[in-house]
Amino acid sequence: MEEQNNMQEERPSKKGSMILIILGILLALVAIATAVLIYHQVYTKPLMDENADLKELAELEKQEMESQYRDFDLQYEMLQSQLSNDSLIAQIENERRHTQQLLEELERTKATDAAEIKRLKAEIASLREVLKSYIMQVDSLNRINQSLNEENIQIKEQISQANTQITNLSTERNELKDKVNIAAQLDATGFWVTPKDKKSKDAKKVKDVKKLAFGFTIVKNVTAKNGQRIVYARILKPDNSVMGKKGTFSYENTQVEYTEKKYIDYTGEEEKVTMYSDVTEFLEAGTYKLFIFCDDQMIGQTSFTLK
């Protein structure tokens, strides 16, 4: 009995010990969890936050580098638009393609790849120096072109002035030539017309006229060229048709019908000219007109009446 009682007393005692052990373990686990949480808050979380900040800074730096590469490409494009030199345009195009290639490499690179970012960042400094040298070349060429353009404008103005002077001189020369030509032009005056009958006597009536005798005087002109001339007489009837057509001659770039022509040797002195025209057609009463031409000019005219 006594042993049984002792055994019953020992069991509750062991059970209490187990509970205490379990409580101790739980308390230890809670303590460990608390320690872990405190460590995370004190050490791990700040490190994670710092890494996130660094990653964000890296992304911003990468974006800034991409912007610089695009700016280089844009400046190369603007330089090309200002040039007409094919060789220099080709050189700039090569540098532009190189810049675009580096930009593509940067876009494929992770912001956290420190080594590659550093290499591409170093390339920016090199690109900037190359771009600066091309800007100086283009600026120098533009200044030279501007100077040449100004010289061209001055030369064009000088040429324009010279052309104006030449035109003025040509005009003056032509005017002088016209004056000389006018001065050298022959002039006919002192006209007379006598109708003749078949017996070569003066005809009183138009129906009796078989021949027209007419004449004039070419006045003295020392400026006119001496030599043989052809004098053309053109007689218009009252209906304005040409009497006794013998052929044509050139006058003011056209062919004109004439009634009679005569060769004379002009010496610059006064020259009396007499001409005859046989009448082989019907003549009506009325006013007739007589025009005299020489050297492609009309040198005199008169009118007469047949009754």
Tab-separated table of C-alpha atoms in Angstrom:
chain	number	residue	atom	x	y	z
A	1	MET	CA	0.000	0.000	0.000
A	2	GLU	CA	2.717	2.298	0.929
A	3	GLU	CA	4.533	1.560	-2.333
A	4	GLN	CA	1.475	2.290	-4.327
A	5	ASN	CA	1.062	5.602	-2.587
A	6	ASN	CA	4.678	6.505	-3.303
A	7	MET	CA	4.243	5.665	-6.955
A	8	GLN	CA	1.168	7.843	-7.206
A	9	GLU	CA	3.066	10.708	-5.602
A	10	GLU	CA	5.985	10.315	-8.031
A	11	ARG	CA	3.826	10.501	-11.205
A	12	PRO	CA	2.423	13.970	-10.581
A	13	SER	CA	5.906	15.138	-9.791
A	14	LYS	CA	7.279	13.872	-13.101
A	15	LYS	CA	4.371	15.415	-14.991
A	16	GLY	CA	5.060	18.795	-13.452
A	17	SER	CA	8.691	18.543	-14.449
A	18	MET	CA	7.729	17.880	-18.074
A	19	ILE	CA	5.506	20.925	-18.099
A	20	LEU	CA	8.290	23.004	-16.728
A	21	ILE	CA	10.656	21.695	-19.385
A	22	ILE	CA	8.167	22.453	-22.170
A	23	LEU	CA	7.564	25.937	-20.777
A	24	GLY	CA	11.278	26.462	-20.638
A	25	ILE	CA	11.652	25.380	-24.263
A	26	LEU	CA	8.802	27.680	-25.353
A	27	LEU	CA	10.316	30.550	-23.464
A	28	ALA	CA	13.668	29.840	-25.128
A	29	LEU	CA	12.044	29.768	-28.586
A	30	VAL	CA	10.262	33.041	-27.879
A	31	ALA	CA	13.517	34.539	-26.736
A	32	ILE	CA	15.289	33.319	-29.879
A	33	ALA	CA	12.490	34.649	-32.135
A	34	THR	CA	12.600	37.925	-30.298
A	35	ALA	CA	16.342	38.077	-30.744
A	36	VAL	CA	16.037	37.282	-34.444
A	37	LEU	CA	13.394	39.976	-34.882
A	38	ILE	CA	15.494	42.476	-33.003
A	39	TYR	CA	18.559	41.549	-35.117
A	40	HIS	CA	16.528	41.949	-38.305
A	41	GLN	CA	15.265	45.347	-37.235
A	42	VAL	CA	18.633	46.513	-35.979
A	43	TYR	CA	20.987	45.036	-38.619
A	44	THR	CA	19.318	43.270	-41.582
A	45	LYS	CA	16.549	45.782	-42.472
A	46	PRO	CA	18.890	48.819	-42.595
A	47	LEU	CA	21.202	46.842	-44.874
A	48	MET	CA	18.286	45.925	-47.155
A	49	ASP	CA	17.086	49.520	-47.205
A	50	GLU	CA	20.614	50.683	-47.980
A	51	ASN	CA	20.881	48.174	-50.834
A	52	ALA	CA	17.527	49.374	-52.236
A	53	ASP	CA	18.748	52.973	-52.117
A	54	LEU	CA	21.971	52.010	-53.845
A	55	LYS	CA	20.045	50.157	-56.563
A	56	GLU	CA	17.801	53.174	-57.097
A	57	LEU	CA	20.853	55.440	-57.360
A	58	ALA	CA	22.397	53.045	-59.856
A	59	GLU	CA	19.223	53.139	-61.995
A	60	LEU	CA	19.202	56.938	-61.918
A	61	GLU	CA	22.873	57.080	-62.922
A	62	LYS	CA	22.214	54.669	-65.788
A	63	GLN	CA	19.272	56.773	-67.011
A	64	GLU	CA	21.434	59.898	-66.878
A	65	MET	CA	24.129	58.135	-68.920
A	66	GLU	CA	21.546	57.054	-71.505
A	67	SER	CA	20.356	60.645	-71.742
A	68	GLN	CA	23.931	61.833	-72.382
A	69	TYR	CA	24.414	59.223	-75.128
A	70	ARG	CA	21.169	60.320	-76.818
A	71	ASP	CA	22.271	63.948	-76.531
A	72	PHE	CA	25.562	63.081	-78.269
A	73	ASP	CA	23.620	61.386	-81.098
A	74	LEU	CA	21.371	64.440	-81.500
A	75	GLN	CA	24.344	66.819	-81.638
A	76	TYR	CA	26.039	64.663	-84.309
A	77	GLU	CA	22.823	64.798	-86.353
A	78	MET	CA	22.707	68.601	-86.057
A	79	LEU	CA	26.357	68.871	-87.141
A	80	GLN	CA	25.679	66.757	-90.236
A	81	SER	CA	22.774	69.023	-91.211
A	82	GLN	CA	25.123	72.032	-91.271
A	83	LEU	CA	27.681	70.454	-93.611
A	84	SER	CA	28.100	69.988	-97.336
A	85	ASN	CA	31.528	68.349	-97.036
A	86	ASP	CA	30.885	64.658	-97.835
A	87	SER	CA	34.133	63.460	-96.230
A	88	LEU	CA	33.450	65.184	-92.910
A	89	ILE	CA	29.809	64.036	-92.963
A	90	ALA	CA	31.018	60.436	-93.346
A	91	GLN	CA	33.439	60.803	-90.400
A	92	ILE	CA	30.701	62.205	-88.182
A	93	GLU	CA	28.362	59.413	-89.283
A	94	ASN	CA	30.922	56.820	-88.107
A	95	GLU	CA	31.154	58.502	-84.694
A	96	ARG	CA	27.374	58.691	-84.533
A	97	ARG	CA	27.034	54.947	-85.200
A	98	HIS	CA	29.664	54.268	-82.521
A	99	THR	CA	27.647	56.361	-80.053
A	100	GLN	CA	24.435	54.498	-80.942
A	101	GLN	CA	26.217	51.165	-80.440
A	102	LEU	CA	27.404	52.184	-76.964
A	103	LEU	CA	23.877	53.346	-76.100
A	104	GLU	CA	22.506	49.940	-77.093
A	105	GLU	CA	25.118	48.252	-74.885
A	106	LEU	CA	24.154	50.522	-71.976
A	107	GLU	CA	20.460	49.754	-72.418
A	108	ARG	CA	21.223	46.015	-72.209
A	109	THR	CA	23.417	46.438	-69.113
A	110	LYS	CA	21.952	46.070	-65.623
A	111	ALA	CA	22.326	49.090	-63.389
A	112	THR	CA	23.951	46.871	-60.754
A	113	ASP	CA	26.730	45.730	-63.136
A	114	ALA	CA	29.283	48.121	-61.664
A	115	ALA	CA	32.185	47.102	-63.935
A	116	GLU	CA	30.237	47.565	-67.197
A	117	ILE	CA	28.643	50.791	-66.003
A	118	LYS	CA	32.093	52.126	-65.143
A	119	ARG	CA	33.420	51.222	-68.628
A	120	LEU	CA	30.492	52.867	-70.424
A	121	LYS	CA	30.784	55.919	-68.175
A	122	ALA	CA	34.441	56.263	-69.158
A	123	GLU	CA	33.368	56.136	-72.811
A	124	ILE	CA	31.245	59.265	-72.237
A	125	ALA	CA	34.318	61.364	-71.458
A	126	SER	CA	36.014	60.103	-74.641
A	127	LEU	CA	32.902	60.788	-76.733
A	128	ARG	CA	32.635	64.300	-75.327
A	129	GLU	CA	36.191	65.141	-76.442
A	130	VAL	CA	35.604	63.735	-79.932
A	131	LEU	CA	32.334	65.648	-80.256
A	132	LYS	CA	34.037	68.847	-79.106
A	133	SER	CA	36.700	68.473	-81.841
A	134	TYR	CA	34.030	68.054	-84.541
A	135	ILE	CA	32.087	71.048	-83.235
A	136	MET	CA	35.255	73.148	-83.554
A	137	GLN	CA	35.835	71.889	-87.117
A	138	VAL	CA	32.267	72.636	-88.187
A	139	ASP	CA	32.367	76.051	-86.538
A	140	SER	CA	35.627	76.833	-88.357
A	141	LEU	CA	34.156	75.709	-91.687
A	142	ASN	CA	31.028	77.783	-91.092
A	143	ARG	CA	33.142	80.872	-90.409
A	144	ILE	CA	35.133	80.234	-93.582
A	145	ASN	CA	31.916	79.686	-95.575
A	146	GLN	CA	30.423	82.854	-94.137
A	147	SER	CA	33.534	84.768	-95.158
A	148	LEU	CA	33.398	83.225	-98.632
A	149	ASN	CA	29.700	84.050	-98.913
A	150	GLU	CA	30.400	87.648	-97.992
A	151	GLU	CA	33.182	87.743	-100.581
A	152	ASN	CA	30.839	86.145	-103.142
A	153	ILE	CA	28.213	88.789	-102.401
A	154	GLN	CA	30.811	91.520	-102.895
A	155	ILE	CA	32.027	89.889	-106.103
A	156	LYS	CA	28.455	89.523	-107.359
A	157	GLU	CA	27.815	93.170	-106.578
A	158	GLN	CA	30.987	94.132	-108.434
A	159	ILE	CA	29.984	91.913	-111.374
A	160	SER	CA	26.500	93.434	-111.315
A	161	GLN	CA	27.980	96.931	-111.331
A	162	ALA	CA	30.335	95.951	-114.151
A	163	ASN	CA	27.444	94.442	-116.125
A	164	THR	CA	25.448	97.610	-115.563
A	165	GLN	CA	28.356	99.690	-116.822
A	166	ILE	CA	28.747	97.363	-119.823
A	167	THR	CA	25.006	97.602	-120.518
A	168	ASN	CA	25.143	101.372	-120.240
A	169	LEU	CA	28.164	101.505	-122.527
A	170	SER	CA	26.459	99.138	-124.959
A	171	THR	CA	23.339	101.301	-124.885
A	172	GLU	CA	25.388	104.435	-125.425
A	173	ARG	CA	27.275	102.740	-128.232
A	174	ASN	CA	24.039	101.586	-129.871
A	175	GLU	CA	22.555	105.043	-129.478
A	176	LEU	CA	25.688	106.541	-131.005
A	177	LYS	CA	25.578	103.946	-133.755
A	178	ASP	CA	21.925	104.778	-134.392
A	179	LYS	CA	22.824	108.440	-134.544
A	180	VAL	CA	25.638	107.666	-136.981
A	181	ASN	CA	23.305	105.501	-139.048
A	182	ILE	CA	20.685	108.211	-139.029
A	183	ALA	CA	23.288	110.781	-139.942
A	184	ALA	CA	24.565	108.511	-142.734
A	185	GLN	CA	21.069	107.827	-144.062
A	186	LEU	CA	20.392	109.233	-147.515
A	187	ASP	CA	17.625	111.776	-147.975
A	188	ALA	CA	15.606	112.351	-151.143
A	189	THR	CA	13.936	115.696	-151.862
A	190	GLY	CA	12.823	117.897	-154.763
A	191	PHE	CA	10.388	115.344	-156.237
A	192	TRP	CA	8.764	115.814	-159.622
A	193	VAL	CA	6.475	113.555	-161.718
A	194	THR	CA	5.579	114.016	-165.405
A	195	PRO	CA	3.099	111.694	-167.180
A	196	LYS	CA	3.958	111.020	-170.869
A	197	ASP	CA	1.847	109.875	-173.795
A	198	LYS	CA	2.881	107.406	-176.492
A	199	LYS	CA	4.833	110.152	-178.280
A	200	SER	CA	6.728	110.977	-175.066
A	201	LYS	CA	4.905	114.288	-174.784
A	202	ASP	CA	3.277	115.515	-171.589
A	203	ALA	CA	-0.070	113.729	-171.163
A	204	LYS	CA	-3.001	115.876	-170.089
A	205	LYS	CA	-5.448	113.048	-169.364
A	206	VAL	CA	-4.976	109.801	-167.490
A	207	LYS	CA	-6.235	107.724	-170.425
A	208	ASP	CA	-3.322	109.013	-172.533
A	209	VAL	CA	-0.595	108.153	-170.027
A	210	LYS	CA	1.820	105.508	-171.376
A	211	LYS	CA	4.869	106.347	-169.301
A	212	LEU	CA	5.707	108.099	-166.054
A	213	ALA	CA	8.869	110.175	-165.806
A	214	PHE	CA	9.825	111.118	-162.281
A	215	GLY	CA	12.835	112.295	-160.405
A	216	PHE	CA	14.302	113.586	-157.170
A	217	THR	CA	17.535	114.811	-155.639
A	218	ILE	CA	19.593	112.861	-153.109
A	219	VAL	CA	21.063	115.533	-150.873
A	220	LYS	CA	24.730	115.848	-149.957
A	221	ASN	CA	25.840	113.677	-147.014
A	222	VAL	CA	29.534	113.453	-146.159
A	223	THR	CA	28.906	110.818	-143.429
A	224	ALA	CA	27.241	108.384	-145.849
A	225	LYS	CA	29.323	105.574	-147.282
A	226	ASN	CA	30.308	106.114	-150.895
A	227	GLY	CA	29.702	103.481	-153.514
A	228	GLN	CA	27.058	101.804	-155.616
A	229	ARG	CA	23.473	101.911	-154.401
A	230	ILE	CA	20.182	100.454	-155.577
A	231	VAL	CA	17.283	102.881	-155.516
A	232	TYR	CA	13.777	101.389	-155.494
A	233	ALA	CA	10.643	103.299	-156.556
A	234	ARG	CA	7.265	102.055	-155.306
A	235	ILE	CA	4.171	103.699	-156.845
A	236	LEU	CA	0.777	103.049	-155.279
A	237	LYS	CA	-2.366	103.597	-157.296
A	238	PRO	CA	-5.511	105.160	-155.794
A	239	ASP	CA	-6.644	101.670	-154.697
A	240	ASN	CA	-3.264	101.174	-152.942
A	241	SER	CA	-2.147	98.439	-155.319
A	242	VAL	CA	1.405	98.584	-156.657
A	243	MET	CA	1.715	99.916	-160.193
A	244	GLY	CA	3.867	97.969	-162.657
A	245	LYS	CA	5.232	95.319	-160.268
A	246	LYS	CA	8.793	94.405	-161.256
A	247	GLY	CA	9.839	92.379	-158.209
A	248	THR	CA	10.506	92.692	-154.459
A	249	PHE	CA	13.205	94.052	-152.140
A	250	SER	CA	13.963	93.681	-148.430
A	251	TYR	CA	12.588	96.334	-146.115
A	252	GLU	CA	12.304	95.982	-142.325
A	253	ASN	CA	12.700	92.192	-142.498
A	254	THR	CA	9.983	91.719	-145.076
A	255	GLN	CA	9.722	91.611	-148.857
A	256	VAL	CA	8.148	94.656	-150.497
A	257	GLU	CA	7.013	94.988	-154.135
A	258	TYR	CA	8.508	97.771	-156.201
A	259	THR	CA	7.686	99.527	-159.494
A	260	GLU	CA	11.177	100.426	-160.743
A	261	LYS	CA	14.793	100.239	-159.564
A	262	LYS	CA	17.990	101.998	-160.575
A	263	TYR	CA	21.696	101.621	-159.798
A	264	ILE	CA	23.566	104.776	-158.860
A	265	ASP	CA	27.146	105.586	-157.764
A	266	TYR	CA	26.904	107.813	-154.746
A	267	THR	CA	29.894	110.026	-153.920
A	268	GLY	CA	28.522	111.878	-150.925
A	269	GLU	CA	27.675	114.879	-153.067
A	270	GLU	CA	24.226	115.972	-154.233
A	271	GLU	CA	22.885	113.482	-156.780
A	272	LYS	CA	19.973	114.091	-159.166
A	273	VAL	CA	18.131	110.901	-160.120
A	274	THR	CA	15.637	110.443	-163.002
A	275	MET	CA	13.594	107.261	-163.498
A	276	TYR	CA	10.978	106.046	-165.999
A	277	SER	CA	8.171	103.520	-165.705
A	278	ASP	CA	6.210	102.217	-168.681
A	279	VAL	CA	2.457	101.966	-168.140
A	280	THR	CA	1.120	98.609	-169.280
A	281	GLU	CA	-2.033	98.545	-167.187
A	282	PHE	CA	-5.211	100.511	-166.752
A	283	LEU	CA	-4.776	103.710	-164.753
A	284	GLU	CA	-7.656	105.442	-163.078
A	285	ALA	CA	-7.938	109.104	-162.220
A	286	GLY	CA	-6.976	109.962	-158.695
A	287	THR	CA	-4.074	110.485	-156.293
A	288	TYR	CA	-0.969	108.333	-156.641
A	289	LYS	CA	1.822	107.934	-154.057
A	290	LEU	CA	5.533	107.605	-154.810
A	291	PHE	CA	7.971	106.103	-152.244
A	292	ILE	CA	11.760	105.958	-152.697
A	293	PHE	CA	13.868	103.337	-150.823
A	294	CYS	CA	17.633	102.883	-150.504
A	295	ASP	CA	19.869	100.976	-148.061
A	296	ASP	CA	16.843	99.303	-146.447
A	297	GLN	CA	15.434	102.734	-145.611
A	298	MET	CA	12.643	104.886	-147.031
A	299	ILE	CA	14.492	108.052	-147.995
A	300	GLY	CA	11.607	110.137	-149.361
A	301	GLN	CA	8.021	110.233	-150.642
A	302	THR	CA	5.559	112.385	-152.566
A	303	SER	CA	2.138	112.217	-154.201
A	304	PHE	CA	0.727	113.282	-157.552
A	305	THR	CA	-2.654	113.417	-159.234
A	306	LEU	CA	-3.736	112.052	-162.614
A	307	LYS	CA	-6.953	113.491	-164.029
